[in-house]
Short mmCIF file of C-alpha atoms in Angstrom, two decimals:
data_model
loop_
_atom_site.label_atom_id
_atom_site.label_comp_id
_atom_site.label_asym_id
_atom_site.label_seq_id
_atom_site.Cartn_x
_atom_site.Cartn_y
_atom_site.Cartn_z
CA MET A 1 -35.10 -63.43 8.19
CA ASP A 2 -31.70 -65.32 7.55
CA ASP A 3 -29.64 -65.72 10.69
CA VAL A 4 -26.62 -63.97 9.26
CA TYR A 5 -28.76 -60.76 9.07
CA THR A 6 -30.04 -60.86 12.60
CA PHE A 7 -30.31 -57.55 14.44
CA ILE A 8 -27.46 -58.31 16.90
CA LYS A 9 -24.94 -59.30 14.03
CA LEU A 10 -25.58 -56.04 12.31
CA LEU A 11 -24.56 -54.07 15.31
CA PHE A 12 -20.97 -52.50 15.48
CA HIS A 13 -19.29 -53.93 18.53
CA GLN A 14 -15.54 -53.45 19.37
CA GLN A 15 -14.52 -55.82 22.19
CA GLN A 16 -12.16 -55.01 24.94
CA GLU A 17 -8.49 -54.59 24.01
CA SER A 18 -5.85 -53.51 26.53
CA GLN A 19 -7.05 -50.45 28.46
CA LEU A 20 -8.88 -48.88 25.58
CA CYS A 21 -12.44 -49.25 26.80
CA ALA A 22 -12.92 -45.27 26.28
CA LEU A 23 -12.09 -45.82 22.61
CA HIS A 24 -14.42 -48.73 22.28
CA CYS A 25 -17.22 -46.91 24.14
CA ILE A 26 -17.03 -44.13 21.63
CA ASN A 27 -16.96 -46.24 18.56
CA ASN A 28 -19.65 -48.53 19.85
CA LEU A 29 -21.78 -45.52 20.74
CA VAL A 30 -21.41 -44.04 17.15
CA GLN A 31 -21.75 -47.56 15.60
CA GLN A 32 -18.67 -47.26 13.51
CA ASP A 33 -14.84 -47.28 13.65
CA MET A 34 -14.65 -43.47 13.92
CA PHE A 35 -11.63 -42.83 16.32
CA SER A 36 -8.36 -44.42 16.84
CA ALA A 37 -6.13 -44.44 20.03
CA PRO A 38 -3.91 -41.82 18.63
CA ASP A 39 -6.82 -39.50 17.94
CA LEU A 40 -7.81 -39.80 21.59
CA MET A 41 -4.24 -39.21 22.75
CA HIS A 42 -4.00 -36.09 20.63
CA ILE A 43 -7.21 -34.77 22.20
CA ALA A 44 -5.87 -35.54 25.67
CA GLU A 45 -2.55 -33.80 24.82
CA THR A 46 -4.43 -30.74 23.57
CA LEU A 47 -6.42 -30.51 26.88
CA ASP A 48 -3.18 -31.11 28.91
CA ALA A 49 -1.66 -28.16 27.02
CA LYS A 50 -4.67 -25.92 27.88
CA GLU A 51 -4.45 -26.95 31.62
CA LYS A 52 -0.83 -26.21 31.74
CA ARG A 53 -1.55 -22.53 30.29
CA VAL A 54 -4.23 -22.07 32.82
CA LEU A 55 -2.18 -23.28 35.74
CA GLY A 56 1.04 -21.47 34.52
CA HIS A 57 2.97 -24.67 34.41
CA ILE A 58 6.53 -24.29 33.58
CA ASP A 59 8.04 -26.70 31.16
CA GLY A 60 10.23 -29.31 32.73
CA ASP A 61 8.23 -29.28 36.03
CA GLU A 62 6.39 -32.47 36.75
CA PHE A 63 2.92 -32.68 35.52
CA GLU A 64 0.33 -35.25 35.90
CA SER A 65 -2.26 -35.51 33.31
CA SER A 66 -5.94 -35.85 34.28
CA ASN A 67 -6.93 -36.73 30.73
CA VAL A 68 -4.84 -39.92 29.99
CA ALA A 69 -3.69 -42.34 32.69
CA ASP A 70 -0.36 -44.26 32.40
CA ASP A 71 -2.42 -47.34 31.54
CA GLY A 72 -3.86 -45.59 28.60
CA ASN A 73 -7.32 -44.84 30.01
CA PHE A 74 -8.94 -41.68 28.79
CA SER A 75 -11.05 -39.15 30.94
CA ILE A 76 -14.65 -38.10 30.32
CA GLN A 77 -13.14 -34.70 28.97
CA VAL A 78 -11.45 -36.53 26.30
CA ILE A 79 -14.62 -38.50 25.58
CA SER A 80 -16.69 -35.39 25.34
CA GLU A 81 -14.38 -33.58 23.04
CA ALA A 82 -14.28 -36.44 20.60
CA LEU A 83 -18.01 -36.57 20.54
CA LYS A 84 -18.25 -32.72 20.06
CA ALA A 85 -16.55 -33.30 16.80
CA LEU A 86 -19.68 -35.28 15.78
CA ASP A 87 -22.08 -32.75 17.32
CA LEU A 88 -22.81 -34.95 20.21
CA GLU A 89 -22.80 -33.68 23.80
CA CYS A 90 -22.15 -35.46 27.27
CA VAL A 91 -24.32 -34.31 30.13
CA PRO A 92 -24.18 -35.92 33.67
CA LEU A 93 -27.52 -37.68 34.27
CA SER A 94 -27.53 -36.05 37.64
CA SER A 95 -27.66 -32.46 36.02
CA PRO A 96 -30.96 -30.76 36.71
CA ASP A 97 -31.07 -29.69 33.07
CA VAL A 98 -31.85 -33.57 32.24
CA SER A 99 -33.87 -34.32 35.17
CA HIS A 100 -36.82 -35.33 32.99
CA ILE A 101 -34.72 -37.91 31.28
CA ALA A 102 -33.26 -39.23 34.60
CA ALA A 103 -36.86 -39.78 35.73
CA ASP A 104 -37.50 -41.67 32.49
CA PRO A 105 -34.46 -42.80 30.83
CA THR A 106 -36.33 -44.09 27.84
CA GLN A 107 -36.68 -40.53 26.68
CA GLY A 108 -32.91 -40.40 26.13
CA HIS A 109 -31.07 -41.64 23.03
CA ALA A 110 -27.74 -42.90 24.55
CA TYR A 111 -25.82 -43.28 27.75
CA ILE A 112 -22.06 -43.54 28.65
CA CYS A 113 -21.38 -45.37 32.07
CA HIS A 114 -18.16 -45.29 34.04
CA LEU A 115 -16.78 -47.06 37.08
CA HIS A 116 -13.26 -48.13 37.93
CA SER A 117 -11.64 -47.04 34.86
CA HIS A 118 -14.10 -48.83 32.59
CA TRP A 119 -16.28 -47.13 29.97
CA PHE A 120 -19.18 -48.56 28.16
CA ALA A 121 -22.01 -47.32 25.99
CA ILE A 122 -25.89 -47.86 25.85
CA ARG A 123 -27.62 -46.61 22.79
CA ARG A 124 -31.04 -46.78 21.29
CA VAL A 125 -31.22 -48.45 17.90
CA ALA A 126 -34.53 -48.04 16.17
CA ASN A 127 -36.99 -48.40 19.11
CA VAL A 128 -34.83 -50.47 21.53
CA PHE A 129 -31.77 -49.98 23.70
CA VAL A 130 -28.72 -52.03 23.33
CA ASN A 131 -25.80 -52.50 25.89
CA LEU A 132 -22.66 -52.17 23.80
CA ASN A 133 -20.18 -52.86 26.61
CA SER A 134 -16.87 -53.89 25.08
CA SER A 135 -16.34 -56.62 27.75
CA LEU A 136 -19.40 -58.57 26.34
CA ASP A 137 -18.91 -61.17 23.77
CA GLU A 138 -21.85 -59.40 21.81
CA PRO A 139 -24.35 -56.59 22.37
CA GLU A 140 -27.29 -57.24 24.57
CA ILE A 141 -30.75 -55.89 23.95
CA ILE A 142 -32.43 -54.08 26.95
CA SER A 143 -36.14 -53.75 27.29
CA ASN A 144 -37.37 -50.19 28.07
CA THR A 145 -38.57 -51.32 31.50
CA TYR A 146 -35.28 -53.00 32.46
CA LEU A 147 -33.23 -49.91 31.33
CA SER A 148 -34.79 -47.70 33.89
CA VAL A 149 -34.26 -50.28 36.55
CA TRP A 150 -30.84 -51.11 35.53
CA LEU A 151 -29.47 -47.58 35.34
CA ALA A 152 -30.75 -46.93 38.75
CA GLN A 153 -29.12 -50.15 39.97
CA LEU A 154 -25.62 -48.94 38.29
CA GLN A 155 -25.98 -45.56 40.07
CA THR A 156 -26.29 -47.20 43.45
CA GLU A 157 -23.32 -49.24 42.63
CA GLY A 158 -21.34 -46.05 42.21
CA TYR A 159 -21.42 -45.59 38.32
CA SER A 160 -21.17 -42.20 36.83
CA ILE A 161 -23.69 -42.02 33.97
CA PHE A 162 -23.85 -39.41 31.14
CA LEU A 163 -26.60 -38.70 28.72
CA VAL A 164 -25.37 -38.28 25.19
CA CYS A 165 -27.55 -35.77 23.14
CA GLY A 166 -27.31 -34.89 19.51
CA ASN A 167 -27.87 -36.18 16.09
CA PHE A 168 -26.48 -39.89 16.07
CA PRO A 169 -24.95 -41.46 12.95
CA PRO A 170 -27.41 -44.13 11.66
CA CYS A 171 -26.46 -47.88 11.79
CA PRO A 172 -27.80 -50.77 9.68
CA ALA A 173 -29.58 -52.43 12.42
CA ASP A 174 -31.92 -49.37 12.59
CA ALA A 175 -33.87 -50.52 9.53
CA ILE A 176 -33.66 -54.31 10.37
CA LEU A 177 -35.40 -54.07 13.65
CA LEU A 178 -38.19 -52.18 12.18
CA GLU A 179 -38.88 -54.93 9.68
CA GLU A 180 -41.59 -57.37 10.84
CA ASP A 181 -39.30 -60.42 10.93
CA GLY A 182 -36.99 -58.39 13.13
CA ILE A 183 -39.62 -57.49 15.41
CA ALA A 184 -40.70 -61.25 15.89
CA MET A 185 -37.15 -62.28 16.17
CA TYR A 186 -36.68 -59.60 19.04
CA ARG A 187 -39.89 -60.63 20.79
CA LYS A 188 -38.88 -64.32 21.00
CA GLU A 189 -35.21 -63.78 22.09
CA ARG A 190 -35.92 -61.22 24.74
CA ARG A 191 -38.75 -62.63 26.78
CA ASP A 192 -36.65 -65.36 28.53
CA ILE A 193 -33.56 -63.11 28.81
CA ASP A 194 -35.45 -60.16 30.58
CA ALA A 195 -37.31 -62.55 32.83
CA ALA A 196 -33.99 -64.03 33.95
CA LYS A 197 -32.66 -60.74 34.66
CA ALA A 198 -35.68 -59.68 36.67
CA ARG A 199 -35.26 -62.84 38.73
CA GLU A 200 -31.70 -62.04 39.43
CA MET A 201 -32.53 -58.52 40.54
CA GLN A 202 -35.24 -59.97 42.86
CA ARG A 203 -32.55 -62.32 44.45
CA LYS A 204 -30.11 -59.57 45.01
CA TYR A 205 -32.36 -56.65 46.13
CA GLY A 206 -35.59 -58.42 47.38
CA GLY A 207 -39.12 -57.40 46.65
CA ASP A 208 -41.08 -57.87 43.58
CA PRO A 209 -39.26 -58.13 40.27
CA PRO A 210 -39.52 -55.21 37.86
CA PRO A 211 -42.47 -55.40 35.49
CA LEU A 212 -41.40 -56.53 32.16
CA SER A 213 -43.27 -55.43 29.02
CA ILE A 214 -42.14 -57.03 25.84
CA ASP A 215 -45.25 -56.32 24.19
CA ASP A 216 -45.00 -52.58 24.87
CA ILE A 217 -41.60 -52.74 23.03
CA VAL A 218 -42.94 -54.63 20.11
CA ARG A 219 -45.72 -52.04 19.88
CA ALA A 220 -43.28 -49.27 19.93
CA ALA A 221 -41.39 -50.82 17.14
CA GLN A 222 -44.55 -51.48 15.14
CA SER A 223 -45.58 -47.90 15.49
CA ALA A 224 -42.34 -46.61 13.91
CA LEU A 225 -43.43 -48.66 10.77
CA LYS A 226 -46.21 -46.24 10.18
CA LYS A 227 -44.04 -43.19 10.46
#
């Protein structure tokens, strides 16, 4: 496989610009430049108008929006409304309705994580998960085993995590990873990276490092070739 067509390079990845991480989070999640800042602002203003009606707000009185901050950061309500337009739904991972996925996050398809006004997305592409954080120079592939450990770690650090459900738009990298060359590339590049992450978590939290299973992920991708 030519380097220019590597899996990572085919992923859509908007990088951080101003305080637009919510916008980048959504577009990275759906793997295309679907929404703009004015789109999200329009959604925020529509939600604000609904809240004013419910609260009996009088025009001219002071009103502080809970949907968009002065720095341009948007709320989960705005993100949820934007994704609804694509028939996608955000559900808190702490909800009893998705307890089976909280117990095994690899059963989910995508996640949105939030802490201190920063939003980022994690999405399954083909049979692996990818960290699409806009603050990264490029997306990071996450092993199935590391995903579960990492989400648990994020929750202990205070992150709010939302499961995203629905029919996701396809992306070009889906097919690439399922090619035999793509699997070999993934296996080679991830072994050392996941081992380093495991050592770092062991250093921070003590105990045995989380078990890594690159071979399991490769077998999962290979099984998709037969479908």
